[in-house]
Amino acid sequence: EGVIWDFAVPIFEGRAGTARIGLSEQAMQATLVGVTRQLLLTTILVSLAGVAAAMFLTWLITRPVLDLVEVTRAVARGDLSRSASRWADDEIGRLSDSFNTMITDLSSARAETEAYNTELLRRNRELAVLNEIAQTVSHQQDLGEMLDKALARVLGLMNKAAGWLVLSRLGELRTEEGRVGTRCR
């Protein structure tokens, strides 16, 4: 059987005899190799489980931050329809809530600014029309020519094809037959 390892241990200081165990070196080597393989396999499996758990936890922790970064980029591009999802009731969740509140406030401010700009453009067009009319009226002309030019400028500024002027002081523009005169273009 090859080399045998003999172990002897006295029982009660040798009064009850000696316990002897003999192990062959081949059996010991086979057992040692088997235990080493089991330890190595266990170490590899535990390491793989640890790496998988670490990757999962990393994904779990960084996913809300990556989503928040993506929403931030969308908002930076001007897309205020996006919102950050709340993953947990932690710092990142509170940050997501704050960011969503900021997006809502930005959206409201944008709507107010657009409404203000629309009103400003409307008033600007009105002022431009009034300015054109004032320039037309300020030149000394025949009343009919002045009204024709004023109407033409108003129609041009308002981008309209047709329009009319109605004079509110009917007594001032009576024709020889007594009819009220109006100009149309």
mmCIF file of C-alpha atoms in Angstrom:
data_model
loop_
_atom_site.group_PDB
_atom_site.id
_atom_site.type_symbol
_atom_site.label_atom_id
_atom_site.label_comp_id
_atom_site.label_asym_id
_atom_site.label_seq_id
_atom_site.Cartn_x
_atom_site.Cartn_y
_atom_site.Cartn_z
ATOM 1 C CA GLU A 1 0.000 0.000 0.000
ATOM 2 C CA GLY A 2 2.996 2.254 0.063
ATOM 3 C CA VAL A 3 4.115 4.415 2.929
ATOM 4 C CA ILE A 4 1.950 4.115 6.070
ATOM 5 C CA TRP A 5 1.814 6.851 8.692
ATOM 6 C CA ASP A 6 1.488 5.278 12.127
ATOM 7 C CA PHE A 7 0.096 7.330 15.010
ATOM 8 C CA ALA A 8 0.137 5.984 18.569
ATOM 9 C CA VAL A 9 -1.469 7.662 21.602
ATOM 10 C CA PRO A 10 -1.275 6.188 25.115
ATOM 11 C CA ILE A 11 -4.560 5.814 26.975
ATOM 12 C CA PHE A 12 -4.413 6.803 30.689
ATOM 13 C CA GLU A 13 -0.677 7.196 30.460
ATOM 14 C CA GLY A 14 -0.332 3.782 28.959
ATOM 15 C CA ARG A 15 -2.155 1.839 31.744
ATOM 16 C CA ALA A 16 -5.163 1.119 29.517
ATOM 17 C CA GLY A 17 -3.100 0.523 26.448
ATOM 18 C CA THR A 18 -2.278 2.507 23.301
ATOM 19 C CA ALA A 19 -4.532 3.661 20.512
ATOM 20 C CA ARG A 20 -2.879 3.254 17.126
ATOM 21 C CA ILE A 21 -3.977 4.582 13.762
ATOM 22 C CA GLY A 22 -2.266 3.831 10.529
ATOM 23 C CA LEU A 23 -2.912 5.898 7.427
ATOM 24 C CA SER A 24 -1.522 5.259 4.029
ATOM 25 C CA GLU A 25 0.159 8.221 2.384
ATOM 26 C CA GLN A 26 -1.946 7.741 -0.754
ATOM 27 C CA ALA A 27 -5.212 7.952 1.206
ATOM 28 C CA MET A 28 -3.957 11.034 3.051
ATOM 29 C CA GLN A 29 -2.911 12.715 -0.208
ATOM 30 C CA ALA A 30 -6.265 11.871 -1.819
ATOM 31 C CA THR A 31 -8.143 13.305 1.173
ATOM 32 C CA LEU A 32 -5.937 16.432 1.194
ATOM 33 C CA VAL A 33 -6.466 16.972 -2.548
ATOM 34 C CA GLY A 34 -10.232 16.460 -2.148
ATOM 35 C CA VAL A 35 -10.465 18.936 0.742
ATOM 36 C CA THR A 36 -8.313 21.437 -1.145
ATOM 37 C CA ARG A 37 -10.546 21.144 -4.215
ATOM 38 C CA GLN A 38 -13.666 21.612 -2.097
ATOM 39 C CA LEU A 39 -12.163 24.684 -0.416
ATOM 40 C CA LEU A 40 -11.095 26.112 -3.769
ATOM 41 C CA LEU A 41 -14.517 25.457 -5.306
ATOM 42 C CA THR A 42 -16.256 26.961 -2.268
ATOM 43 C CA THR A 43 -13.962 30.012 -2.425
ATOM 44 C CA ILE A 44 -14.690 30.499 -6.147
ATOM 45 C CA LEU A 45 -18.460 30.122 -5.661
ATOM 46 C CA VAL A 46 -18.498 32.516 -2.689
ATOM 47 C CA SER A 47 -16.356 34.994 -4.667
ATOM 48 C CA LEU A 48 -18.707 34.810 -7.661
ATOM 49 C CA ALA A 49 -21.716 35.267 -5.379
ATOM 50 C CA GLY A 50 -19.951 38.252 -3.766
ATOM 51 C CA VAL A 51 -19.155 39.820 -7.146
ATOM 52 C CA ALA A 52 -22.742 39.268 -8.328
ATOM 53 C CA ALA A 53 -24.121 40.773 -5.106
ATOM 54 C CA ALA A 54 -21.727 43.733 -5.431
ATOM 55 C CA MET A 55 -22.776 44.321 -9.048
ATOM 56 C CA PHE A 56 -26.462 44.104 -8.135
ATOM 57 C CA LEU A 57 -26.033 46.490 -5.206
ATOM 58 C CA THR A 58 -24.021 48.878 -7.368
ATOM 59 C CA TRP A 59 -26.767 48.832 -9.992
ATOM 60 C CA LEU A 60 -29.407 49.263 -7.289
ATOM 61 C CA ILE A 61 -27.589 52.238 -5.786
ATOM 62 C CA THR A 62 -26.501 53.967 -9.010
ATOM 63 C CA ARG A 63 -29.688 53.405 -11.050
ATOM 64 C CA PRO A 64 -31.636 56.263 -9.424
ATOM 65 C CA VAL A 65 -28.659 58.585 -9.862
ATOM 66 C CA LEU A 66 -28.278 57.619 -13.533
ATOM 67 C CA ASP A 67 -32.011 58.175 -14.107
ATOM 68 C CA LEU A 68 -31.765 61.567 -12.415
ATOM 69 C CA VAL A 69 -28.791 62.459 -14.632
ATOM 70 C CA GLU A 70 -30.778 61.480 -17.745
ATOM 71 C CA VAL A 71 -33.734 63.630 -16.670
ATOM 72 C CA THR A 72 -31.306 66.486 -15.944
ATOM 73 C CA ARG A 73 -29.916 66.233 -19.477
ATOM 74 C CA ALA A 74 -33.439 66.238 -20.939
ATOM 75 C CA VAL A 75 -34.343 69.343 -18.945
ATOM 76 C CA ALA A 76 -31.095 70.994 -20.068
ATOM 77 C CA ARG A 77 -32.220 70.351 -23.668
ATOM 78 C CA GLY A 78 -35.505 72.109 -22.852
ATOM 79 C CA ASP A 79 -37.761 69.072 -22.361
ATOM 80 C CA LEU A 80 -39.763 69.987 -19.250
ATOM 81 C CA SER A 81 -42.195 67.097 -19.701
ATOM 82 C CA ARG A 82 -39.819 64.602 -18.055
ATOM 83 C CA SER A 83 -39.730 63.914 -14.344
ATOM 84 C CA ALA A 84 -37.410 61.978 -12.077
ATOM 85 C CA SER A 85 -38.843 58.795 -10.604
ATOM 86 C CA ARG A 86 -38.592 58.328 -6.859
ATOM 87 C CA TRP A 87 -36.907 55.030 -6.047
ATOM 88 C CA ALA A 88 -36.733 55.116 -2.283
ATOM 89 C CA ASP A 89 -37.326 57.354 0.689
ATOM 90 C CA ASP A 90 -33.698 58.414 0.980
ATOM 91 C CA GLU A 91 -31.490 61.329 -0.066
ATOM 92 C CA ILE A 92 -31.808 60.444 -3.749
ATOM 93 C CA GLY A 93 -35.597 60.250 -3.382
ATOM 94 C CA ARG A 94 -35.694 63.688 -1.763
ATOM 95 C CA LEU A 95 -33.374 65.005 -4.486
ATOM 96 C CA SER A 96 -35.744 63.586 -7.120
ATOM 97 C CA ASP A 97 -38.704 65.303 -5.433
ATOM 98 C CA SER A 98 -36.821 68.611 -5.330
ATOM 99 C CA PHE A 99 -35.823 68.229 -8.966
ATOM 100 C CA ASN A 100 -39.427 67.489 -9.970
ATOM 101 C CA THR A 101 -40.587 70.587 -8.078
ATOM 102 C CA MET A 102 -37.957 72.614 -9.932
ATOM 103 C CA ILE A 103 -39.173 71.213 -13.282
ATOM 104 C CA THR A 104 -42.767 72.152 -12.407
ATOM 105 C CA ASP A 105 -41.683 75.673 -11.431
ATOM 106 C CA LEU A 106 -39.638 76.023 -14.644
ATOM 107 C CA SER A 107 -42.595 74.837 -16.701
ATOM 108 C CA SER A 108 -44.890 77.379 -15.021
ATOM 109 C CA ALA A 109 -42.319 80.134 -15.518
ATOM 110 C CA ARG A 110 -41.951 79.164 -19.186
ATOM 111 C CA ALA A 111 -45.736 79.273 -19.685
ATOM 112 C CA GLU A 112 -45.932 82.683 -18.006
ATOM 113 C CA THR A 113 -43.048 83.975 -20.116
ATOM 114 C CA GLU A 114 -44.653 82.691 -23.324
ATOM 115 C CA ALA A 115 -47.973 84.308 -22.382
ATOM 116 C CA TYR A 116 -46.169 87.555 -21.552
ATOM 117 C CA ASN A 117 -44.253 87.433 -24.855
ATOM 118 C CA THR A 118 -47.456 86.773 -26.799
ATOM 119 C CA GLU A 119 -49.111 89.736 -25.121
ATOM 120 C CA LEU A 120 -46.012 91.856 -25.713
ATOM 121 C CA LEU A 121 -45.985 90.939 -29.414
ATOM 122 C CA ARG A 122 -49.691 91.735 -29.700
ATOM 123 C CA ARG A 123 -49.193 95.133 -28.098
ATOM 124 C CA ASN A 124 -46.118 95.745 -30.225
ATOM 125 C CA ARG A 125 -48.188 95.082 -33.366
ATOM 126 C CA GLU A 126 -50.877 97.456 -32.087
ATOM 127 C CA LEU A 127 -48.272 100.144 -31.461
ATOM 128 C CA ALA A 128 -46.773 99.586 -34.902
ATOM 129 C CA VAL A 129 -50.230 100.005 -36.465
ATOM 130 C CA LEU A 130 -50.845 103.163 -34.438
ATOM 131 C CA ASN A 131 -47.431 104.498 -35.430
ATOM 132 C CA GLU A 132 -48.123 103.824 -39.126
ATOM 133 C CA ILE A 133 -51.494 105.494 -38.854
ATOM 134 C CA ALA A 134 -49.960 108.492 -37.079
ATOM 135 C CA GLN A 135 -47.315 108.837 -39.805
ATOM 136 C CA THR A 136 -49.949 108.598 -42.512
ATOM 137 C CA VAL A 137 -52.273 111.089 -40.835
ATOM 138 C CA SER A 138 -49.471 113.551 -40.041
ATOM 139 C CA HIS A 139 -48.803 114.260 -43.723
ATOM 140 C CA GLN A 140 -51.012 116.941 -45.203
ATOM 141 C CA GLN A 141 -53.275 115.215 -47.692
ATOM 142 C CA ASP A 142 -56.764 114.981 -48.885
ATOM 143 C CA LEU A 143 -58.982 113.223 -46.302
ATOM 144 C CA GLY A 144 -59.936 110.477 -48.766
ATOM 145 C CA GLU A 145 -56.305 109.797 -49.709
ATOM 146 C CA MET A 146 -55.289 109.858 -46.055
ATOM 147 C CA LEU A 147 -57.967 107.312 -45.135
ATOM 148 C CA ASP A 148 -57.047 105.108 -48.117
ATOM 149 C CA LYS A 149 -53.347 105.126 -47.147
ATOM 150 C CA ALA A 150 -54.108 104.563 -43.455
ATOM 151 C CA LEU A 151 -56.331 101.589 -44.325
ATOM 152 C CA ALA A 152 -53.692 100.190 -46.700
ATOM 153 C CA ARG A 153 -50.993 100.423 -44.010
ATOM 154 C CA VAL A 154 -53.212 98.857 -41.351
ATOM 155 C CA LEU A 155 -54.121 95.991 -43.712
ATOM 156 C CA GLY A 156 -50.444 95.486 -44.580
ATOM 157 C CA LEU A 157 -49.354 95.427 -40.956
ATOM 158 C CA MET A 158 -52.169 93.135 -39.913
ATOM 159 C CA ASN A 159 -51.554 90.886 -42.946
ATOM 160 C CA LYS A 160 -55.177 91.124 -44.059
ATOM 161 C CA ALA A 161 -56.538 91.223 -47.601
ATOM 162 C CA ALA A 162 -59.557 93.472 -47.084
ATOM 163 C CA GLY A 163 -60.976 95.913 -44.580
ATOM 164 C CA TRP A 164 -63.084 99.052 -44.267
ATOM 165 C CA LEU A 165 -63.180 102.312 -42.366
ATOM 166 C CA VAL A 166 -66.367 103.530 -40.786
ATOM 167 C CA LEU A 167 -66.475 107.169 -39.753
ATOM 168 C CA SER A 168 -68.279 107.767 -36.499
ATOM 169 C CA ARG A 169 -69.014 111.462 -37.055
ATOM 170 C CA LEU A 170 -71.621 111.139 -39.707
ATOM 171 C CA GLY A 171 -72.428 114.821 -39.888
ATOM 172 C CA GLU A 172 -69.019 115.855 -41.166
ATOM 173 C CA LEU A 173 -68.892 113.764 -44.335
ATOM 174 C CA ARG A 174 -72.239 114.268 -45.973
ATOM 175 C CA THR A 175 -72.282 114.296 -49.715
ATOM 176 C CA GLU A 176 -74.184 116.779 -51.774
ATOM 177 C CA GLU A 177 -77.184 114.460 -51.940
ATOM 178 C CA GLY A 178 -77.250 114.132 -48.132
ATOM 179 C CA ARG A 179 -75.882 110.602 -48.027
ATOM 180 C CA VAL A 180 -73.126 109.610 -45.625
ATOM 181 C CA GLY A 181 -69.846 108.960 -47.379
ATOM 182 C CA THR A 182 -67.654 105.984 -46.502
ATOM 183 C CA ARG A 183 -64.480 104.771 -48.059
ATOM 184 C CA CYS A 184 -63.809 101.092 -48.657
ATOM 185 C CA ARG A 185 -60.794 99.357 -49.968
#
